[in-house]
Amino acid sequence: MPTALLRMAITAMSGCEKMKIFTCPTCNGPLYFDNLTCACGTSVSFDPEAEAFEQLDVPCANREQIDCNWHAEAGPGTYCRACAMTEIVPDSLVTTNIPLWADTEAAKRWVLVNLGQWGWLKANDAGQKPRFHLLSEHTSTGHAPVTMGHADGLITINVTEADPARRVERRERLSERYRTLTGHFRHELGHYVFFRLVQDAKFADAFRKLFGDERADYGAALSRHYEQGPPQDWQTRHITGYASSHPHEDWAESFAHIVHLTDMLDSANAARLKAPGADVPDAYRAADSESVISAGASLGLALNHINRSMGLADIYPFVIAPKVRKKLKFVREAVAKGPIERTQPHRRKRNWNPFRSASL
């Protein structure tokens, strides 16, 4: 590992206004993405369209219960843009579900702002919006298994995984190197974005040449994956073992990882941190996808080194092989163009049941 990649440098940022470290509308002091109030005492709410904080005027209806800090989308008593996408919330008669729900919505808000950097789910995006079912395994009538996944724009997330102990236990049991709520949302929203992009025949043809034919039987592919595991050489072609199970999952995992890398860079820039030789001033708007991937990987190595100094797990424990890099570049270039209109009603494919098992 080159020594230069292990040193962190503080650099002066130029020009670009970064997300995730904001300013108070009253005192101009720093605010972070989940803040409800400023140190000066001002109550604030976040405007996802302007990507800025404002003085609290019309809060999301979920502010009191789950600390949602976005503003209401349609006046007093209404939900914010993010909470309005949630159709089902966990059973609140089980009081321990409420903080899990709060953490899950917070992760969703973060990822929605990630996608908003490329125009997805902003006011000008006229496409079908995703819907969310946020479910818990613990209900007032007993245990209920939850399978996370995406189908026809509906995303199901298991809020039980907001409990760090349960999440780590499942990460270890499933031999995953990374498992977070943020990662789950990026993966499942990757399926949603694919649904919209694949309406373009040129995109579909290019995708199939690189990832394979997503029309292949999904259920059979997943059964084979769970019975046999990934192929021995999966790291040469896929970012994770799970990505090798089916082209749909290869896309969703690649999508999640390009958002991981891009957002790590963007967050590091906001904090004025960078790995030497990895200067990408605006990670979301950079025209050169190769530079984003290289800089994100370099930053990941540096952050891994710092985590190890504290006895913590690597923050980005992945290897990006040349074929994987090509896929990441393809995903970023497709997604960074922004949303497209759906040209025909979406229909579920006969042999496709795109659910990602997370409760095994």
Tab-separated table of C-alpha atoms in Angstrom:
chain	number	residue	atom	x	y	z
A	1	MET	CA	0.000	0.000	0.000
A	2	PRO	CA	1.620	3.327	-1.030
A	3	THR	CA	2.568	5.440	1.961
A	4	ALA	CA	1.015	8.528	0.376
A	5	LEU	CA	-2.408	6.956	0.512
A	6	LEU	CA	-2.154	6.605	4.261
A	7	ARG	CA	-1.576	10.263	5.048
A	8	MET	CA	-4.513	12.604	5.446
A	9	ALA	CA	-4.056	16.208	4.428
A	10	ILE	CA	-6.055	19.306	5.245
A	11	THR	CA	-6.666	21.330	2.116
A	12	ALA	CA	-8.373	24.627	1.336
A	13	MET	CA	-11.554	24.084	-0.654
A	14	SER	CA	-12.397	26.304	-3.597
A	15	GLY	CA	-15.680	27.381	-5.071
A	16	CYS	CA	-18.112	24.518	-4.568
A	17	GLU	CA	-20.660	24.535	-1.772
A	18	LYS	CA	-20.743	21.105	-0.186
A	19	MET	CA	-23.626	19.175	1.294
A	20	LYS	CA	-23.729	17.770	4.814
A	21	ILE	CA	-22.053	20.676	6.582
A	22	PHE	CA	-24.424	23.617	6.392
A	23	THR	CA	-24.848	27.028	7.985
A	24	CYS	CA	-27.432	28.347	10.400
A	25	PRO	CA	-29.818	30.884	8.802
A	26	THR	CA	-29.533	33.060	11.920
A	27	CYS	CA	-25.891	33.030	13.017
A	28	ASN	CA	-24.123	31.337	10.070
A	29	GLY	CA	-22.666	28.773	12.450
A	30	PRO	CA	-22.175	25.188	11.293
A	31	LEU	CA	-25.120	22.820	11.094
A	32	TYR	CA	-25.010	19.120	10.338
A	33	PHE	CA	-27.514	17.153	8.334
A	34	ASP	CA	-29.489	15.789	11.296
A	35	ASN	CA	-29.613	18.997	13.382
A	36	LEU	CA	-32.946	20.202	14.762
A	37	THR	CA	-31.502	23.308	16.419
A	38	CYS	CA	-28.367	25.425	16.182
A	39	ALA	CA	-26.025	26.112	19.082
A	40	CYS	CA	-27.338	29.692	18.975
A	41	GLY	CA	-30.790	28.394	19.911
A	42	THR	CA	-32.483	28.717	16.527
A	43	SER	CA	-34.846	25.875	15.655
A	44	VAL	CA	-34.263	24.893	12.041
A	45	SER	CA	-35.660	22.646	9.328
A	46	PHE	CA	-34.047	21.350	6.174
A	47	ASP	CA	-35.273	22.223	2.687
A	48	PRO	CA	-34.329	19.272	0.424
A	49	GLU	CA	-34.953	21.257	-2.744
A	50	ALA	CA	-32.632	24.127	-1.812
A	51	GLU	CA	-30.395	21.748	0.187
A	52	ALA	CA	-30.160	24.310	2.963
A	53	PHE	CA	-31.447	24.930	6.468
A	54	GLU	CA	-34.078	27.547	7.192
A	55	GLN	CA	-35.630	28.881	10.372
A	56	LEU	CA	-38.309	26.471	11.536
A	57	ASP	CA	-41.660	27.504	10.100
A	58	VAL	CA	-43.747	24.499	9.068
A	59	PRO	CA	-42.205	21.296	10.468
A	60	CYS	CA	-42.757	17.808	9.138
A	61	ALA	CA	-45.607	16.100	10.989
A	62	ASN	CA	-43.053	13.502	12.148
A	63	ARG	CA	-40.757	16.027	13.838
A	64	GLU	CA	-41.957	15.379	17.391
A	65	GLN	CA	-42.211	11.611	17.157
A	66	ILE	CA	-39.069	10.660	15.212
A	67	ASP	CA	-37.043	13.899	15.096
A	68	CYS	CA	-37.523	14.439	11.373
A	69	ASN	CA	-35.832	17.778	10.674
A	70	TRP	CA	-37.187	18.435	7.152
A	71	HIS	CA	-39.897	20.968	6.493
A	72	ALA	CA	-43.469	20.020	5.619
A	73	GLU	CA	-44.047	19.693	1.915
A	74	ALA	CA	-47.653	20.900	1.788
A	75	GLY	CA	-48.356	23.083	4.802
A	76	PRO	CA	-49.041	22.576	8.518
A	77	GLY	CA	-49.775	19.034	9.619
A	78	THR	CA	-48.286	17.427	6.500
A	79	TYR	CA	-45.210	15.323	6.019
A	80	CYS	CA	-41.903	16.263	4.472
A	81	ARG	CA	-40.888	14.970	1.044
A	82	ALA	CA	-39.111	11.954	2.536
A	83	CYS	CA	-41.703	10.911	5.118
A	84	ALA	CA	-44.501	11.301	2.549
A	85	MET	CA	-42.935	8.446	0.565
A	86	THR	CA	-43.434	6.058	3.497
A	87	GLU	CA	-46.725	4.168	3.214
A	88	ILE	CA	-46.322	1.838	6.197
A	89	VAL	CA	-44.413	2.467	9.418
A	90	PRO	CA	-43.456	-0.082	12.083
A	91	ASP	CA	-45.918	-1.044	14.795
A	92	SER	CA	-45.681	1.842	17.273
A	93	LEU	CA	-47.498	-0.162	19.967
A	94	VAL	CA	-44.078	-1.749	20.398
A	95	THR	CA	-42.352	1.347	21.769
A	96	THR	CA	-38.849	0.100	20.953
A	97	ASN	CA	-39.772	0.346	17.276
A	98	ILE	CA	-40.018	4.137	17.397
A	99	PRO	CA	-36.280	4.910	17.743
A	100	LEU	CA	-35.553	2.227	15.120
A	101	TRP	CA	-38.031	3.908	12.777
A	102	ALA	CA	-36.416	7.287	13.491
A	103	ASP	CA	-32.943	5.996	12.598
A	104	THR	CA	-34.297	4.325	9.454
A	105	GLU	CA	-35.976	7.510	8.216
A	106	ALA	CA	-32.774	9.440	8.942
A	107	ALA	CA	-30.797	7.046	6.734
A	108	LYS	CA	-33.427	7.377	4.001
A	109	ARG	CA	-33.236	11.194	4.090
A	110	TRP	CA	-29.468	11.062	3.691
A	111	VAL	CA	-29.657	8.809	0.629
A	112	LEU	CA	-32.441	10.848	-0.969
A	113	VAL	CA	-30.185	13.893	-0.789
A	114	ASN	CA	-27.388	11.811	-2.347
A	115	LEU	CA	-29.589	11.057	-5.360
A	116	GLY	CA	-30.809	14.634	-5.470
A	117	GLN	CA	-27.281	15.706	-6.381
A	118	TRP	CA	-27.933	14.135	-9.781
A	119	GLY	CA	-31.497	15.466	-10.057
A	120	TRP	CA	-33.306	12.321	-8.925
A	121	LEU	CA	-36.469	12.880	-6.855
A	122	LYS	CA	-36.168	16.655	-6.979
A	123	ALA	CA	-39.082	18.933	-7.916
A	124	ASN	CA	-38.283	18.701	-11.639
A	125	ASP	CA	-38.227	14.909	-11.593
A	126	ALA	CA	-41.624	13.990	-13.048
A	127	GLY	CA	-41.123	10.238	-12.784
A	128	GLN	CA	-42.902	7.816	-10.488
A	129	LYS	CA	-41.605	8.282	-6.937
A	130	PRO	CA	-40.557	5.333	-4.801
A	131	ARG	CA	-42.798	4.138	-1.983
A	132	PHE	CA	-41.514	2.688	1.262
A	133	HIS	CA	-42.734	0.092	3.725
A	134	LEU	CA	-40.657	0.362	6.899
A	135	LEU	CA	-41.385	-2.789	8.859
A	136	SER	CA	-40.192	-4.309	12.108
A	137	GLU	CA	-39.823	-7.935	13.039
A	138	HIS	CA	-41.320	-7.039	16.417
A	139	THR	CA	-45.061	-6.379	16.384
A	140	SER	CA	-47.760	-6.215	19.028
A	141	THR	CA	-49.009	-9.607	17.815
A	142	GLY	CA	-45.614	-11.320	17.881
A	143	HIS	CA	-42.586	-11.855	15.672
A	144	ALA	CA	-43.025	-11.157	11.963
A	145	PRO	CA	-40.248	-11.944	9.449
A	146	VAL	CA	-39.329	-9.069	7.130
A	147	THR	CA	-37.741	-9.466	3.715
A	148	MET	CA	-36.092	-6.344	2.385
A	149	GLY	CA	-36.347	-5.645	-1.307
A	150	HIS	CA	-37.791	-3.704	-4.203
A	151	ALA	CA	-40.704	-4.454	-6.524
A	152	ASP	CA	-42.362	-2.038	-8.933
A	153	GLY	CA	-41.201	1.057	-7.069
A	154	LEU	CA	-42.053	-0.296	-3.608
A	155	ILE	CA	-39.076	-0.596	-1.256
A	156	THR	CA	-39.321	-2.637	1.944
A	157	ILE	CA	-36.791	-1.993	4.701
A	158	ASN	CA	-36.408	-3.885	7.977
A	159	VAL	CA	-36.106	-1.245	10.719
A	160	THR	CA	-34.903	-3.939	13.128
A	161	GLU	CA	-31.515	-3.471	11.477
A	162	ALA	CA	-31.289	-0.023	13.042
A	163	ASP	CA	-30.260	-1.988	16.148
A	164	PRO	CA	-26.444	-2.175	15.806
A	165	ALA	CA	-26.162	-5.509	17.631
A	166	ARG	CA	-28.656	-7.225	15.338
A	167	ARG	CA	-27.106	-5.679	12.241
A	168	VAL	CA	-23.601	-6.834	13.176
A	169	GLU	CA	-24.862	-10.322	14.024
A	170	ARG	CA	-26.438	-10.617	10.571
A	171	ARG	CA	-23.403	-9.168	8.854
A	172	GLU	CA	-21.260	-11.846	10.453
A	173	ARG	CA	-23.754	-14.654	9.835
A	174	LEU	CA	-24.147	-13.710	6.171
A	175	SER	CA	-20.384	-13.126	5.724
A	176	GLU	CA	-20.890	-9.541	4.593
A	177	ARG	CA	-18.082	-7.033	4.905
A	178	TYR	CA	-20.400	-4.031	5.069
A	179	ARG	CA	-23.995	-3.778	6.244
A	180	THR	CA	-25.722	-0.518	7.196
A	181	LEU	CA	-29.139	1.053	6.800
A	182	THR	CA	-27.582	3.610	4.464
A	183	GLY	CA	-26.215	0.761	2.375
A	184	HIS	CA	-29.621	-0.940	2.263
A	185	PHE	CA	-31.302	2.240	1.016
A	186	ARG	CA	-28.633	2.820	-1.618
A	187	HIS	CA	-28.984	-0.755	-2.847
A	188	GLU	CA	-32.784	-0.782	-2.997
A	189	LEU	CA	-32.998	2.685	-4.535
A	190	GLY	CA	-30.527	1.382	-7.098
A	191	HIS	CA	-33.197	-1.125	-8.180
A	192	TYR	CA	-35.720	1.715	-8.384
A	193	VAL	CA	-33.416	3.856	-10.543
A	194	PHE	CA	-32.748	0.893	-12.828
A	195	PHE	CA	-36.493	0.452	-13.371
A	196	ARG	CA	-36.622	3.957	-14.737
A	197	LEU	CA	-33.421	3.868	-16.774
A	198	VAL	CA	-34.179	0.547	-18.476
A	199	GLN	CA	-37.112	2.146	-20.295
A	200	ASP	CA	-34.449	3.575	-22.619
A	201	ALA	CA	-33.601	0.844	-25.140
A	202	LYS	CA	-30.065	2.169	-25.628
A	203	PHE	CA	-29.400	1.942	-21.897
A	204	ALA	CA	-30.887	-1.569	-21.746
A	205	ASP	CA	-28.661	-2.807	-24.597
A	206	ALA	CA	-25.514	-1.293	-23.105
A	207	PHE	CA	-26.370	-2.674	-19.665
A	208	ARG	CA	-26.871	-6.213	-20.933
A	209	LYS	CA	-23.539	-6.212	-22.744
A	210	LEU	CA	-21.725	-5.364	-19.517
A	211	PHE	CA	-23.827	-6.911	-16.729
A	212	GLY	CA	-25.752	-9.689	-18.491
A	213	ASP	CA	-29.444	-10.130	-19.257
A	214	GLU	CA	-31.582	-9.052	-16.309
A	215	ARG	CA	-34.538	-10.924	-17.788
A	216	ALA	CA	-32.998	-14.236	-16.660
A	217	ASP	CA	-35.007	-16.095	-14.002
A	218	TYR	CA	-34.357	-14.173	-10.788
A	219	GLY	CA	-35.764	-16.725	-8.353
A	220	ALA	CA	-33.659	-19.535	-9.789
A	221	ALA	CA	-30.545	-17.348	-9.716
A	222	LEU	CA	-31.049	-16.427	-6.060
A	223	SER	CA	-31.720	-20.032	-5.067
A	224	ARG	CA	-28.525	-21.087	-6.799
A	225	HIS	CA	-26.581	-18.301	-5.071
A	226	TYR	CA	-27.773	-19.234	-1.586
A	227	GLU	CA	-27.207	-22.940	-2.196
A	228	GLN	CA	-23.795	-22.749	-3.883
A	229	GLY	CA	-22.410	-19.337	-2.957
A	230	PRO	CA	-20.601	-17.020	-5.363
A	231	PRO	CA	-18.102	-18.353	-7.925
A	232	GLN	CA	-14.503	-18.541	-6.743
A	233	ASP	CA	-13.386	-15.735	-9.061
A	234	TRP	CA	-16.244	-13.358	-8.229
A	235	GLN	CA	-13.885	-10.584	-7.079
A	236	THR	CA	-12.513	-10.216	-10.606
A	237	ARG	CA	-15.956	-9.305	-11.975
A	238	HIS	CA	-18.166	-8.153	-9.103
A	239	ILE	CA	-17.904	-5.673	-6.231
A	240	THR	CA	-19.456	-8.190	-3.784
A	241	GLY	CA	-20.262	-11.879	-3.776
A	242	TYR	CA	-23.965	-11.056	-3.742
A	243	ALA	CA	-23.536	-9.018	-6.926
A	244	SER	CA	-22.613	-12.242	-8.732
A	245	SER	CA	-26.063	-13.742	-8.108
A	246	HIS	CA	-27.957	-11.962	-10.920
A	247	PRO	CA	-27.536	-8.922	-13.216
A	248	HIS	CA	-30.160	-7.027	-11.207
A	249	GLU	CA	-28.115	-7.467	-8.042
A	250	ASP	CA	-24.882	-6.690	-9.851
A	251	TRP	CA	-26.398	-3.356	-10.884
A	252	ALA	CA	-27.844	-2.588	-7.434
A	253	GLU	CA	-24.579	-3.406	-5.635
A	254	SER	CA	-22.565	-1.420	-8.181
A	255	PHE	CA	-25.005	1.466	-7.840
A	256	ALA	CA	-24.692	1.437	-4.057
A	257	HIS	CA	-20.908	1.408	-4.284
A	258	ILE	CA	-20.607	4.298	-6.702
A	259	VAL	CA	-22.818	6.298	-4.334
A	260	HIS	CA	-20.638	5.141	-1.406
A	261	LEU	CA	-17.466	6.337	-3.140
A	262	THR	CA	-18.974	9.590	-4.397
A	263	ASP	CA	-20.510	10.499	-1.059
A	264	MET	CA	-17.372	9.611	0.896
A	265	LEU	CA	-15.476	12.072	-1.294
A	266	ASP	CA	-18.160	14.724	-0.987
A	267	SER	CA	-18.282	14.374	2.797
A	268	ALA	CA	-14.494	14.463	3.055
A	269	ASN	CA	-14.409	17.609	0.939
A	270	ALA	CA	-17.022	19.194	3.193
A	271	ALA	CA	-14.779	18.454	6.179
A	272	ARG	CA	-11.694	19.603	4.218
A	273	LEU	CA	-10.086	16.199	4.323
A	274	LYS	CA	-8.533	14.365	1.411
A	275	ALA	CA	-6.063	11.678	0.550
A	276	PRO	CA	-3.059	13.136	-1.348
A	277	GLY	CA	-3.313	12.625	-5.081
A	278	ALA	CA	-7.120	12.309	-4.955
A	279	ASP	CA	-8.295	15.840	-5.624
A	280	VAL	CA	-11.896	15.884	-6.882
A	281	PRO	CA	-13.390	19.213	-5.736
A	282	ASP	CA	-16.985	18.274	-6.591
A	283	ALA	CA	-17.518	14.532	-6.493
A	284	TYR	CA	-21.129	14.557	-7.682
A	285	ARG	CA	-20.608	16.909	-10.612
A	286	ALA	CA	-17.200	15.725	-11.772
A	287	ALA	CA	-17.268	14.879	-15.475
A	288	ASP	CA	-14.562	12.223	-15.142
A	289	SER	CA	-15.985	9.123	-13.471
A	290	GLU	CA	-12.570	7.453	-13.432
A	291	SER	CA	-11.214	10.211	-11.208
A	292	VAL	CA	-14.111	9.807	-8.772
A	293	ILE	CA	-13.587	6.046	-8.517
A	294	SER	CA	-9.821	6.394	-8.061
A	295	ALA	CA	-10.140	9.191	-5.527
A	296	GLY	CA	-12.864	7.361	-3.599
A	297	ALA	CA	-10.774	4.191	-3.438
A	298	SER	CA	-7.718	6.165	-2.265
A	299	LEU	CA	-9.768	7.898	0.397
A	300	GLY	CA	-11.169	4.546	1.489
A	301	LEU	CA	-7.650	3.172	1.969
A	302	ALA	CA	-6.685	6.182	4.038
A	303	LEU	CA	-9.802	5.965	6.205
A	304	ASN	CA	-9.258	2.221	6.662
A	305	HIS	CA	-5.791	2.974	7.989
A	306	ILE	CA	-7.159	5.516	10.462
A	307	ASN	CA	-9.881	3.130	11.639
A	308	ARG	CA	-7.265	0.438	12.237
A	309	SER	CA	-5.332	2.851	14.441
A	310	MET	CA	-8.394	2.893	16.712
A	311	GLY	CA	-8.990	-0.850	16.533
A	312	LEU	CA	-12.096	-0.400	14.388
A	313	ALA	CA	-13.256	-2.229	11.268
A	314	ASP	CA	-12.336	-0.921	7.827
A	315	ILE	CA	-14.740	1.734	6.578
A	316	TYR	CA	-14.492	0.558	2.956
A	317	PRO	CA	-13.283	-3.076	2.889
A	318	PHE	CA	-13.567	-3.715	-0.846
A	319	VAL	CA	-11.297	-4.348	-3.822
A	320	ILE	CA	-12.145	-2.650	-7.117
A	321	ALA	CA	-10.920	-4.900	-9.934
A	322	PRO	CA	-10.633	-3.518	-13.502
A	323	LYS	CA	-13.898	-5.156	-14.654
A	324	VAL	CA	-15.665	-3.844	-11.561
A	325	ARG	CA	-14.304	-0.364	-12.220
A	326	LYS	CA	-15.819	-0.496	-15.710
A	327	LYS	CA	-19.218	-1.327	-14.210
A	328	LEU	CA	-18.967	1.451	-11.625
A	329	LYS	CA	-18.118	3.920	-14.367
A	330	PHE	CA	-21.099	2.769	-16.438
A	331	VAL	CA	-23.467	3.163	-13.475
A	332	ARG	CA	-22.214	6.611	-12.554
A	333	GLU	CA	-22.383	7.933	-16.100
A	334	ALA	CA	-25.934	6.622	-16.530
A	335	VAL	CA	-27.201	7.934	-13.202
A	336	ALA	CA	-25.400	11.290	-13.319
A	337	LYS	CA	-27.342	12.233	-16.467
A	338	GLY	CA	-30.390	12.572	-14.241
A	339	PRO	CA	-33.884	11.088	-14.463
A	340	ILE	CA	-35.693	10.236	-17.665
A	341	GLU	CA	-39.424	10.114	-18.277
A	342	ARG	CA	-41.019	6.684	-18.327
A	343	THR	CA	-42.082	6.022	-21.915
A	344	GLN	CA	-44.549	3.269	-21.112
A	345	PRO	CA	-46.376	1.911	-18.055
A	346	HIS	CA	-44.132	-0.294	-15.963
A	347	ARG	CA	-45.027	-3.953	-15.933
A	348	ARG	CA	-43.540	-6.575	-13.693
A	349	LYS	CA	-41.442	-9.077	-15.602
A	350	ARG	CA	-42.730	-12.619	-15.424
A	351	ASN	CA	-39.599	-14.260	-14.060
A	352	TRP	CA	-38.441	-11.383	-11.951
A	353	ASN	CA	-39.063	-11.070	-8.245
A	354	PRO	CA	-36.386	-8.582	-7.161
A	355	PHE	CA	-36.309	-9.141	-3.433
A	356	ARG	CA	-33.105	-9.100	-1.468
A	357	SER	CA	-33.287	-11.416	1.494
A	358	ALA	CA	-32.096	-9.697	4.642
A	359	SER	CA	-33.771	-11.660	7.406
A	360	LEU	CA	-32.275	-15.092	6.876
